[in-house]
Coordinates of N, CA, C and O in Angstrom, one line a residue:
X784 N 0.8 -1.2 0.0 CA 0.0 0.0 0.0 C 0.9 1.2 0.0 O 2.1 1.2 0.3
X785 N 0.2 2.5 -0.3 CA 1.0 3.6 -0.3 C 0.9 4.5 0.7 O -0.1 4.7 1.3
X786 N 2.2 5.3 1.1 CA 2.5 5.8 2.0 C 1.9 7.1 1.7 O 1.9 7.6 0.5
X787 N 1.3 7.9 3.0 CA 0.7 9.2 3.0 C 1.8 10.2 2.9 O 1.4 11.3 2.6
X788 N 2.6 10.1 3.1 CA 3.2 11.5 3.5 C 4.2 11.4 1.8 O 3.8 10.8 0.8
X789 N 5.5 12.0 1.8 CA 6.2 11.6 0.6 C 6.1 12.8 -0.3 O 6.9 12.5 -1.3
X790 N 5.3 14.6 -0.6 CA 4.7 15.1 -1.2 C 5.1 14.3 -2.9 O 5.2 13.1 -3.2
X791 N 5.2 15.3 -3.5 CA 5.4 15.4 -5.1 C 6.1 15.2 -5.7 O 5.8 15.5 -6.9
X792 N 7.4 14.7 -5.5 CA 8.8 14.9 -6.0 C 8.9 13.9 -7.2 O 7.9 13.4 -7.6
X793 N 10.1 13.5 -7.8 CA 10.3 12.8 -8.9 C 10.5 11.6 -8.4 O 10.7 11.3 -7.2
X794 N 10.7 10.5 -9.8 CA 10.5 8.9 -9.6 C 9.4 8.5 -9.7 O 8.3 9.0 -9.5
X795 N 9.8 7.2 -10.3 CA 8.5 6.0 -10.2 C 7.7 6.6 -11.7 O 6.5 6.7 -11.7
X796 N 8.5 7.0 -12.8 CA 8.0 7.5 -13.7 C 7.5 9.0 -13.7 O 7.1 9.5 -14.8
X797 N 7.4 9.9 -12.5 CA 7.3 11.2 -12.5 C 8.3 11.9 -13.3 O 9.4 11.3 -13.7
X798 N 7.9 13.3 -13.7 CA 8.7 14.1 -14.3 C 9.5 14.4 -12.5 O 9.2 13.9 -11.4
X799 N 10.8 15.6 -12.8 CA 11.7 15.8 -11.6 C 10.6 17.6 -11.5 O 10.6 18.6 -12.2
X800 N 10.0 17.3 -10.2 CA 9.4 18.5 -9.8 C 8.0 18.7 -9.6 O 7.5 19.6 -9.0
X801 N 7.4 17.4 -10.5 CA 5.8 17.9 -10.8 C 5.5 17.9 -9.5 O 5.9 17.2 -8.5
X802 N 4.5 19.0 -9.7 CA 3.6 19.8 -8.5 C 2.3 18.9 -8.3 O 2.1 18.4 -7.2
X803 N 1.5 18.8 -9.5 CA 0.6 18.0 -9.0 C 0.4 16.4 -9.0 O 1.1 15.8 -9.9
X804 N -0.5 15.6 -8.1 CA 0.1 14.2 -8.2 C -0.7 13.3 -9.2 O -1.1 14.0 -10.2
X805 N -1.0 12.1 -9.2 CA -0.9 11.4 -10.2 C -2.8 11.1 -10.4 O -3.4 11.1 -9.4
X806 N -3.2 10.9 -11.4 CA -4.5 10.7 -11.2 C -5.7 10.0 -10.1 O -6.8 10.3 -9.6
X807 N -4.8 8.7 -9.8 CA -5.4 8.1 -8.5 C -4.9 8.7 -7.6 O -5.2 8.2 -6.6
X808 N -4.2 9.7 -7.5 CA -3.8 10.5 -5.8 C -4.8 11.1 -5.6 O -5.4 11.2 -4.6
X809 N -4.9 11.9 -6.9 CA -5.8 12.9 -6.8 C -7.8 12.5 -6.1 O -8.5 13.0 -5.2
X810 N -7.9 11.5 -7.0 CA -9.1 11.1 -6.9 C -9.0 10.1 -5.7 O -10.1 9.7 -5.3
X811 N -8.0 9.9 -5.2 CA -8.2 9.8 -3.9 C -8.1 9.9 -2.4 O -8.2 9.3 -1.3
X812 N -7.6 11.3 -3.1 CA -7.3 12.5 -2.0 C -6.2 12.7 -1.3 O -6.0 13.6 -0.5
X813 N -5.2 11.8 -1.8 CA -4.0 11.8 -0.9 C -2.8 12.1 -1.4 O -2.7 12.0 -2.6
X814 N -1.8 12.4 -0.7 CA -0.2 12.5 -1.5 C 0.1 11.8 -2.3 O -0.1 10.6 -2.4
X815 N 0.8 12.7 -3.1 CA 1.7 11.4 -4.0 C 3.0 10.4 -3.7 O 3.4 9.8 -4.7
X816 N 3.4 10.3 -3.1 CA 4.8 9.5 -2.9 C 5.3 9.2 -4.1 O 4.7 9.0 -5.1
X817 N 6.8 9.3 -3.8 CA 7.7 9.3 -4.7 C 7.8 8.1 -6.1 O 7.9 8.1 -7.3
X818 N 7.6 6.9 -5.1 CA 7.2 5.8 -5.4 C 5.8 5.4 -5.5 O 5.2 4.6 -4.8
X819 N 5.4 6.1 -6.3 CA 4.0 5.8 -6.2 C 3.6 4.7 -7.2 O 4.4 4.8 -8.1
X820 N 2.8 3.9 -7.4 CA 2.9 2.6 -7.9 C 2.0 2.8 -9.1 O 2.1 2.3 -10.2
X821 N 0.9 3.8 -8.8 CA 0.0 4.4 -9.6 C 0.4 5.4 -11.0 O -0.1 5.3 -12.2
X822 N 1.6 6.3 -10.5 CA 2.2 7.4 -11.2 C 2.6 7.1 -12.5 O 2.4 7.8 -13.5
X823 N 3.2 6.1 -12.6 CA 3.7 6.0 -14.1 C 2.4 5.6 -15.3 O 2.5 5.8 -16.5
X824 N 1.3 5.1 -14.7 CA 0.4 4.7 -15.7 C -1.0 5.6 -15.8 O -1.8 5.4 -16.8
X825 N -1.4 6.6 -14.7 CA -2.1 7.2 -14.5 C -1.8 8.4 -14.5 O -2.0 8.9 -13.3
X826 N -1.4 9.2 -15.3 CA -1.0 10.3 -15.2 C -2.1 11.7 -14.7 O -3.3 11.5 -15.2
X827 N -2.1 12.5 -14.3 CA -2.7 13.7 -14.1 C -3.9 14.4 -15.0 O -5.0 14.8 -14.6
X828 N -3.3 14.3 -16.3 CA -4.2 14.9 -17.3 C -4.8 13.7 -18.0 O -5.2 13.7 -19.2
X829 N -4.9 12.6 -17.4 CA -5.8 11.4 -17.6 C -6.6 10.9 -16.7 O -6.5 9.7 -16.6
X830 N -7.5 11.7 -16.0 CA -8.2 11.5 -14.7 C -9.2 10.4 -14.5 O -9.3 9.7 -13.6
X831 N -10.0 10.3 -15.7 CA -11.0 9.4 -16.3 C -10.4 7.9 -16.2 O -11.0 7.1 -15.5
X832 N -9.4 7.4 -16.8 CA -8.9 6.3 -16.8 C -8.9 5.9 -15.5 O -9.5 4.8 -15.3
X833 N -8.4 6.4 -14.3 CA -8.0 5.9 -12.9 C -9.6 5.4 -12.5 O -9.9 4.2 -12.4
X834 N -10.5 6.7 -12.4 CA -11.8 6.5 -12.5 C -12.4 5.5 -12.7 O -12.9 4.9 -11.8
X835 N -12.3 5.1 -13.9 CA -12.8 3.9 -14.5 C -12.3 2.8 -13.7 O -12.9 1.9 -13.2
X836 N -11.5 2.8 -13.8 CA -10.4 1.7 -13.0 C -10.8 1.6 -11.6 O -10.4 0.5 -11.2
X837 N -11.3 2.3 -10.8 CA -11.0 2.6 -9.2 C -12.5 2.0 -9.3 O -12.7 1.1 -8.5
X838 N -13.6 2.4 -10.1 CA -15.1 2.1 -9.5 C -15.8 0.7 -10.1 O -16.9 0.2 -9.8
X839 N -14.4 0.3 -11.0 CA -15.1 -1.3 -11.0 C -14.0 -2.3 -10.4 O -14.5 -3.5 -10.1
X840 N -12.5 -2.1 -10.0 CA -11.3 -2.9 -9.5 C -11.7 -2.2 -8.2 O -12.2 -3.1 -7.5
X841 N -11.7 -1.2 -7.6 CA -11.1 -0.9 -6.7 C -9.4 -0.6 -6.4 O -8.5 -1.4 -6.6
X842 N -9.3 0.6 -5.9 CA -7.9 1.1 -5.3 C -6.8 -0.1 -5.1 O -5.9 -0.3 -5.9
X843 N -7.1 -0.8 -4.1 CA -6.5 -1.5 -3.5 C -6.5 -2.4 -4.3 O -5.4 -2.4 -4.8
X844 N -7.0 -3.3 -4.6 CA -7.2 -4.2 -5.5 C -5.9 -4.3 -6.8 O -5.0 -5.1 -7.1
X845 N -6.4 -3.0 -7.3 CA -5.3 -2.5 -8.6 C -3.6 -2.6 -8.0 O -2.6 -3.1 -8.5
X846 N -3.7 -1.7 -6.7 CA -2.5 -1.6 -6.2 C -2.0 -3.1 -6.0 O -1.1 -3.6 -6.7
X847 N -2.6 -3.7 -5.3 CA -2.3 -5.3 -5.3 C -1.7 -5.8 -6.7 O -0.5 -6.1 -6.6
X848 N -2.0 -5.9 -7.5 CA -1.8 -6.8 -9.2 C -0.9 -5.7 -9.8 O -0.3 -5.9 -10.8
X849 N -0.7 -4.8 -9.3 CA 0.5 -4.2 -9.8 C 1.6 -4.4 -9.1 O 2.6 -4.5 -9.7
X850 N 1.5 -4.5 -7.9 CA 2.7 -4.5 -7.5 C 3.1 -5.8 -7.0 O 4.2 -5.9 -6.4
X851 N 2.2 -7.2 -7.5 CA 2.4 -8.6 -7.9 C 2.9 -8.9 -9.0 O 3.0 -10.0 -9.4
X852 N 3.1 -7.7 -9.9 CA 3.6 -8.1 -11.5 C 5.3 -7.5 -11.8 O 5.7 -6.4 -11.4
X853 N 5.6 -8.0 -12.2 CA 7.1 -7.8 -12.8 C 6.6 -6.3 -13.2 O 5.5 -5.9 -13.4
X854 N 7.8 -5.5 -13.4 CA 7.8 -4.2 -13.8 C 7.5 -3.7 -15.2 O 7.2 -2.6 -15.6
X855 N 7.8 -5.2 -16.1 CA 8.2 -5.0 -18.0 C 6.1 -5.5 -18.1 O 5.3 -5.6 -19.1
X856 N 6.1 -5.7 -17.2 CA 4.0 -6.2 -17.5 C 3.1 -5.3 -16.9 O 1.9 -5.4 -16.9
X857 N 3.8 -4.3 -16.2 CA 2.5 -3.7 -15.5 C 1.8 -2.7 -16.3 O 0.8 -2.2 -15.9
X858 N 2.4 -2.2 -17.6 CA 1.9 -1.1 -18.5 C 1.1 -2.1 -19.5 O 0.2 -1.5 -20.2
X859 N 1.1 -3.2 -19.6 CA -0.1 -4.2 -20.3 C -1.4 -4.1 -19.4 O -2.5 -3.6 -19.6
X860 N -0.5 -5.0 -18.0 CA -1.8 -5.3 -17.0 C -2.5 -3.6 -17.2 O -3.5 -3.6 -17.9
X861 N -2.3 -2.6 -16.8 CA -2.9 -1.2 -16.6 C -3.7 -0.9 -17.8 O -4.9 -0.6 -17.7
X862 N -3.0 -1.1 -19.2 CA -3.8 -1.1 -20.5 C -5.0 -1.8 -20.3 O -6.1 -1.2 -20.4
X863 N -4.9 -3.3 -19.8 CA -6.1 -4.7 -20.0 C -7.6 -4.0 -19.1 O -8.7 -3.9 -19.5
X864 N -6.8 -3.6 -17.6 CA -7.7 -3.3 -16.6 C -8.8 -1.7 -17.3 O -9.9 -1.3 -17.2
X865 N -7.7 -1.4 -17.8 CA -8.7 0.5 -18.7 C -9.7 0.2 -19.6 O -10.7 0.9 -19.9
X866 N -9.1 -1.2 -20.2 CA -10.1 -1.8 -21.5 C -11.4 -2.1 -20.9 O -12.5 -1.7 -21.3
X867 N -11.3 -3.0 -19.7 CA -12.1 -4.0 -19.0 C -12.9 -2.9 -18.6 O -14.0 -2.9 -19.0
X868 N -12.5 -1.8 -17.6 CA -13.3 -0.8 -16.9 C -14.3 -0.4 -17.8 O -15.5 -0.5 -17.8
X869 N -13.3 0.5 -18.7 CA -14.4 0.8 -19.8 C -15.4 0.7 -20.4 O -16.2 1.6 -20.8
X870 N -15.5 -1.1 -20.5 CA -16.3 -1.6 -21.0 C -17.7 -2.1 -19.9 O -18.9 -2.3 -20.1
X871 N -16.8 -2.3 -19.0 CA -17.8 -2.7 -17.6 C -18.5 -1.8 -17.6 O -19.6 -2.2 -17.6
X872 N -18.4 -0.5 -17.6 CA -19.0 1.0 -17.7 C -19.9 1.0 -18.3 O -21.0 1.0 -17.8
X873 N -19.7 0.8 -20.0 CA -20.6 1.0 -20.7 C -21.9 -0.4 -20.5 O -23.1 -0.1 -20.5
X874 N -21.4 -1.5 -20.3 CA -22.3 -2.4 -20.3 C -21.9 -3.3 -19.0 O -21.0 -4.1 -18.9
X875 N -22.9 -2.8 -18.0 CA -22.5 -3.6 -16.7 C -22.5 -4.5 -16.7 O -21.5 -5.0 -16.2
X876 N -23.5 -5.6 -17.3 CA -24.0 -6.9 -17.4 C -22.5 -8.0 -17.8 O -22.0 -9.0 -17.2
X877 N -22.1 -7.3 -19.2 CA -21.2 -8.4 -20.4 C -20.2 -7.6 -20.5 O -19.2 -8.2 -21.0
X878 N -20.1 -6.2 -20.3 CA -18.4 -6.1 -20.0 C -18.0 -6.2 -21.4 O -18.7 -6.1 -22.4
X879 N -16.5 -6.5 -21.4 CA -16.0 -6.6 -22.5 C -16.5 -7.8 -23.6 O -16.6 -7.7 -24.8
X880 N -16.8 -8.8 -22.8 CA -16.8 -10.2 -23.4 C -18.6 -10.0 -24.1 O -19.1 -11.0 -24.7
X881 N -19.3 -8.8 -23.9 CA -20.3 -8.6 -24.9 C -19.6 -7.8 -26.4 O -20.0 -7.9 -27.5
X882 N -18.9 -7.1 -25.9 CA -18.1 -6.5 -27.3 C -17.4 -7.8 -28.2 O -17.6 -8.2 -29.3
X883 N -16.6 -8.3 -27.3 CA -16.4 -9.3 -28.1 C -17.2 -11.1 -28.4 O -16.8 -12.2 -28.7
X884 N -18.3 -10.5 -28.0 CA -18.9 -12.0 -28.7 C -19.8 -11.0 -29.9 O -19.8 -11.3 -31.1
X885 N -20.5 -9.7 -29.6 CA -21.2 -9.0 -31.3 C -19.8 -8.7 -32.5 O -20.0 -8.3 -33.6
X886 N -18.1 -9.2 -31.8 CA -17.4 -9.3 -33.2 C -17.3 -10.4 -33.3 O -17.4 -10.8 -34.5
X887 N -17.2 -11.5 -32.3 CA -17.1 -13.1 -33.5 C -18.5 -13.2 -34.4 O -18.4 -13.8 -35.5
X888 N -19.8 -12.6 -34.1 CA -20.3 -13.1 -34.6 C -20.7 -12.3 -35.9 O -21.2 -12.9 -36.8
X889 N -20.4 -10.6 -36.1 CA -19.6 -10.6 -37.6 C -18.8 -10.8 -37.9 O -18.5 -10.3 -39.0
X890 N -17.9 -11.7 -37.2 CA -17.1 -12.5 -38.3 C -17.5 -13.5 -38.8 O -17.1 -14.1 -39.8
X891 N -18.4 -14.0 -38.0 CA -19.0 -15.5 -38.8 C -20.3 -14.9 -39.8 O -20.7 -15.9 -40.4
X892 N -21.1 -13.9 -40.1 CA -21.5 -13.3 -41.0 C -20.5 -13.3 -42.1 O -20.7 -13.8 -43.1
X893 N -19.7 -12.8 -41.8 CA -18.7 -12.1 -43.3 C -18.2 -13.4 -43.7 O -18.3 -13.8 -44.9
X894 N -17.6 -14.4 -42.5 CA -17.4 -15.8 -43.2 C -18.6 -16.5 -44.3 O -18.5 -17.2 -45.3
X895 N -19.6 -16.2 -43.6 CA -20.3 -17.0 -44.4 C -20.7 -16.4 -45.9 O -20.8 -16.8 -47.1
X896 N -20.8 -15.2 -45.3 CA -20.9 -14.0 -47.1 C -19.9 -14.5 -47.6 O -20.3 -15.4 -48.3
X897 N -18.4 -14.3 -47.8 CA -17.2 -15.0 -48.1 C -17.3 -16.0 -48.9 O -17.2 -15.8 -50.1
X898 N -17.8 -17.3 -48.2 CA -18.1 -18.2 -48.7 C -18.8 -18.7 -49.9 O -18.5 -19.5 -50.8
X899 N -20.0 -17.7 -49.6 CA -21.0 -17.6 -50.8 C -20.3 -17.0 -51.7 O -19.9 -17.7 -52.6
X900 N -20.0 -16.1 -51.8 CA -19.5 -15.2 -52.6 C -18.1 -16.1 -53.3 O -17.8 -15.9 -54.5
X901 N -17.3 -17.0 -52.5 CA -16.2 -17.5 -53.4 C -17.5 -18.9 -54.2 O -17.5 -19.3 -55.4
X902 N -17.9 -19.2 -53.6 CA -18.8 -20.1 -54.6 C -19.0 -20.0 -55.7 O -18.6 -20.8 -56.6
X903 N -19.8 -18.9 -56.1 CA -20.7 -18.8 -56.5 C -19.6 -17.8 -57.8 O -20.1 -17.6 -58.9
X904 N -18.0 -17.2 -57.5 CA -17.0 -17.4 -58.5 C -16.2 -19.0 -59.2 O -15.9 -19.4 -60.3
X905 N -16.3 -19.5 -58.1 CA -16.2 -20.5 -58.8 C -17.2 -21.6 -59.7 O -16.8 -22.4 -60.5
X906 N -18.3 -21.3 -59.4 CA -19.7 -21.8 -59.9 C -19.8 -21.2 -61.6 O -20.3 -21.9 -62.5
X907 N -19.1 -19.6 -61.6 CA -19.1 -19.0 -62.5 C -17.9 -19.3 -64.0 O -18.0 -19.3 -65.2
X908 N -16.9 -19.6 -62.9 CA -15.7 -20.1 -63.5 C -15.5 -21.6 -63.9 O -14.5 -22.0 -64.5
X909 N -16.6 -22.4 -63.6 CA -16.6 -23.6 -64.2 C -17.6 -24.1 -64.9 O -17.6 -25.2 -65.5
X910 N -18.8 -22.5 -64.8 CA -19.8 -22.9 -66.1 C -19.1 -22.1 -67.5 O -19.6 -22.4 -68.6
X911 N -18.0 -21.1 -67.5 CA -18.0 -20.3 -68.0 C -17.0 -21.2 -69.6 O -17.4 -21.0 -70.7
X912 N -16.0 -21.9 -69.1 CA -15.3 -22.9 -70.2 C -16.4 -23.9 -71.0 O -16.1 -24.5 -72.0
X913 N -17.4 -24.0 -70.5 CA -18.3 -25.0 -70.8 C -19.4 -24.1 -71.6 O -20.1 -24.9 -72.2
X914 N -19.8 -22.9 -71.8 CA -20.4 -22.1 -72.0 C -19.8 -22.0 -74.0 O -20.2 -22.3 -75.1
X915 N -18.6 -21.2 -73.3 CA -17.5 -20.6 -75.0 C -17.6 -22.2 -75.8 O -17.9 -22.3 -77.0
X916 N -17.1 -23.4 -74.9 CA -16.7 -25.2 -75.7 C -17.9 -25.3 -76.5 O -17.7 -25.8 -77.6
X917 N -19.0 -25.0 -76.2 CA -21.0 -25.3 -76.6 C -21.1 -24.4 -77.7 O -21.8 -24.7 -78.6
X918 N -20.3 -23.1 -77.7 CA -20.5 -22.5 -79.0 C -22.0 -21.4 -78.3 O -22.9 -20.9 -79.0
X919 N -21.9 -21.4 -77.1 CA -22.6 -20.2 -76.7 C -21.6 -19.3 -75.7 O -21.1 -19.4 -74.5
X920 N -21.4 -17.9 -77.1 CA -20.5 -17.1 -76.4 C -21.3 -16.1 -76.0 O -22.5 -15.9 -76.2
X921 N -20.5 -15.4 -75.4 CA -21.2 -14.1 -74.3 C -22.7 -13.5 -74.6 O -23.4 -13.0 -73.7
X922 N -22.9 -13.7 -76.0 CA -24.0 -12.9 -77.0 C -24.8 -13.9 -77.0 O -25.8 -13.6 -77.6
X923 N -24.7 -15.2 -76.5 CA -25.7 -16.2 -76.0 C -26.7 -15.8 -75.5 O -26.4 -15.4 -74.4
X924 N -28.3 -15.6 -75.8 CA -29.2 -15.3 -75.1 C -29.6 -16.4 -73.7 O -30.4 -16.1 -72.8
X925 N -29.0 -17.5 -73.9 CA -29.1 -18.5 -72.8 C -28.2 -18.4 -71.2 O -28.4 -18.5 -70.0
X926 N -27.1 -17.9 -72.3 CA -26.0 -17.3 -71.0 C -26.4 -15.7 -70.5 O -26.1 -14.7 -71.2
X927 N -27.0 -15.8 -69.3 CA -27.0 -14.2 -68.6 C -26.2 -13.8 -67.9 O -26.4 -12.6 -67.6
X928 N -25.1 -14.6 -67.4 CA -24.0 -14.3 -66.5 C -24.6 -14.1 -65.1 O -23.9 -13.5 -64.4
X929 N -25.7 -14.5 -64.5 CA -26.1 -14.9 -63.2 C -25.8 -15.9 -62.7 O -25.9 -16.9 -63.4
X930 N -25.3 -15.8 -61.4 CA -25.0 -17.0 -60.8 C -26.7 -17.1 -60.5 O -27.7 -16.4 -60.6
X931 N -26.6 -19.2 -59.5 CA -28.0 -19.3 -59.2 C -28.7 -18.6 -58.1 O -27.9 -18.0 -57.4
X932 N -29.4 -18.6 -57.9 CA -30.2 -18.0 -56.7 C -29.3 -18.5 -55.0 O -28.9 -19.6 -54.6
X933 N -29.4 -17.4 -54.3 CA -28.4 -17.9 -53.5 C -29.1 -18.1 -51.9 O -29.9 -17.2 -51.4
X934 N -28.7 -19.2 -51.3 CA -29.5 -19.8 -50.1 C -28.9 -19.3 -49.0 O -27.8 -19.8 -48.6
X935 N -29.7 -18.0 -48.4 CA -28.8 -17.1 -47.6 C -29.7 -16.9 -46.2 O -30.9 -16.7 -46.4
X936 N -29.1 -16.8 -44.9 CA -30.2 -16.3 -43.7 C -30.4 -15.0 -44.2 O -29.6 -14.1 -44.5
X937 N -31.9 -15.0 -44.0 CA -32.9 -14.0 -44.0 C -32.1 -12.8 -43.4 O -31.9 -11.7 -44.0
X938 N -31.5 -13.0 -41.9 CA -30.6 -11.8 -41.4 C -29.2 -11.4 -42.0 O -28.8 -10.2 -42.0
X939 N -28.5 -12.5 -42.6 CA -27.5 -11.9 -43.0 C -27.4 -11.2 -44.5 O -27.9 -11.8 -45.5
X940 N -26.8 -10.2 -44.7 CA -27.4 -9.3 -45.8 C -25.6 -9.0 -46.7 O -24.6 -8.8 -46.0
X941 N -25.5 -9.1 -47.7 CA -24.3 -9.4 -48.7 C -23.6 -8.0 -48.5 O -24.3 -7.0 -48.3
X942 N -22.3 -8.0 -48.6 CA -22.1 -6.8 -48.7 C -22.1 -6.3 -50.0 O -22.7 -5.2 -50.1
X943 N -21.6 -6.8 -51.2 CA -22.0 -6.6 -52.7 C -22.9 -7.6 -53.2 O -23.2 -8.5 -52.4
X944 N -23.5 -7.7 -54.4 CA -24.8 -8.2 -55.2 C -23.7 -9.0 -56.0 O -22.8 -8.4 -56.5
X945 N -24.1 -10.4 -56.0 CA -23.0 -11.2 -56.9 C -24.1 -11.4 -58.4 O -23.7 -12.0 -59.4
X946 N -25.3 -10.9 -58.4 CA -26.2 -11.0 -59.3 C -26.4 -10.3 -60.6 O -27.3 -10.3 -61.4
X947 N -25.2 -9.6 -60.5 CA -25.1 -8.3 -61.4 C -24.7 -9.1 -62.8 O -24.2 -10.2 -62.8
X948 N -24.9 -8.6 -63.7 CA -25.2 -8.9 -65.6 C -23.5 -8.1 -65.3 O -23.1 -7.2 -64.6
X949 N -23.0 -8.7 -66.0 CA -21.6 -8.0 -66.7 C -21.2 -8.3 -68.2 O -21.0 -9.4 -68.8
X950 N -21.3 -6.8 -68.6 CA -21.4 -6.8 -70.3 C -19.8 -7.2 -70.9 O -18.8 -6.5 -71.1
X951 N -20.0 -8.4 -71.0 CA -18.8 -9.6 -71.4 C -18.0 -8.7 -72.5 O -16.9 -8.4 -72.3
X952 N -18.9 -8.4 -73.7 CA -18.5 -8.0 -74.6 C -17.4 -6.5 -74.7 O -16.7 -6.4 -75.7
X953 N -17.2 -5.6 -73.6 CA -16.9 -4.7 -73.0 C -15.2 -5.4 -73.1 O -14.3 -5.1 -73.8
X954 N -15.4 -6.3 -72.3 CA -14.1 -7.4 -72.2 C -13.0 -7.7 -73.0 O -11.7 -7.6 -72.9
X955 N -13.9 -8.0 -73.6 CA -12.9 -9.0 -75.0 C -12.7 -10.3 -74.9 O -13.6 -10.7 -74.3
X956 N -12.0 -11.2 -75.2 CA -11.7 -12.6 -75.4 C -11.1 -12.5 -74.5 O -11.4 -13.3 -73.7
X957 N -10.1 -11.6 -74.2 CA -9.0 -12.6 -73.6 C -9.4 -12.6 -72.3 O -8.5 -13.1 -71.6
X958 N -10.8 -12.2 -71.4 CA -10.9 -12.5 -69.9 C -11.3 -13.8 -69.8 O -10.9 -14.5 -68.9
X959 N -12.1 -14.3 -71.0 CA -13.1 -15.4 -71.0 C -12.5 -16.3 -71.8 O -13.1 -17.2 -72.4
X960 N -11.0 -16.3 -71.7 CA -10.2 -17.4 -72.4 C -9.3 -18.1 -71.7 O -8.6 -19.0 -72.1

């Protein structure tokens, strides 16, 4: 724990001199000590962070896991706990771990658009040799250059239209060769 008395002086990541103390000093009303365990990660003109940090870890708490961590990890641990507060903040219930389950699961949206979307090129690319071989080239009224109709959840919505007509002729031979 930290010592009350100690004013303002330098160390422990302080500049040599500063007058005022470190965000959790402040917000917790007390001196800064030289060594203050808080100082290097909580700086002054970052009041909010400590904040965050103090009303869902608690003071002591924080001070504990810092000063149980090697010196080269405690600017992570301080990052992880700002993330976590933050997010506890915004959503008391799920915390971070609601942020990150609404991104797995656009990523498993975009995987599955992905998916469709490489299909339905290769769907394209292996009717398309078989199309020119038949002696129905681009100007084929049978060939419209649609892929088939595509079997998609009602919620998940494409980010482009694989349905689109492309005027082959524009081309030339050599894309379709």
């Amino acid at each position: 724990m930290k010592e009350q008395g100690g004013g303002g002086g330098g160390g422990g990541g302080r500049k040599q001199g500063a007058a005022s103390p470190c965000a959790a000093c402040k917000l917790l009303r007390r001196r800064c000590a030289q060594d203050c365990v808080f100082a290097p990660y909580f700086p002054a003109d970052e009041p909010h962070k400590f904040a965050n940090v103090h009303r869902v870890f608690g003071a002591s708490n924080v001070n504990k896991m810092l000063q149980d961590l090697p010196m080269h990890q405690r600017r992570d641990a301080v990052s992880s706990m700002v993330y976590e507060a933050n997010a506890r903040v915004r959503d008391p219930v799920y915390g971070c771990v609601g942020a990150i389950s609404s991104l797995q699961q656009q990523i498993d949206v975009l995987q599955t658009q992905l998916a469709i979307a490489q299909a339905e090129v290769v769907h394209l690319r292996m009717r398309q040799p078989n199309c020119l071989s038949n002696g129905m080239g681009p100007s084929s009224p049978t060939n419209s250059g649609s892929p088939p109709s595509k079997v998609m959840d009602s919620q998940a919505k494409p980010f482009f239209d694989m349905d689109m007509v492309v005027d082959q002729a524009s081309y030339g031979d050599s894309m379709w060769s």
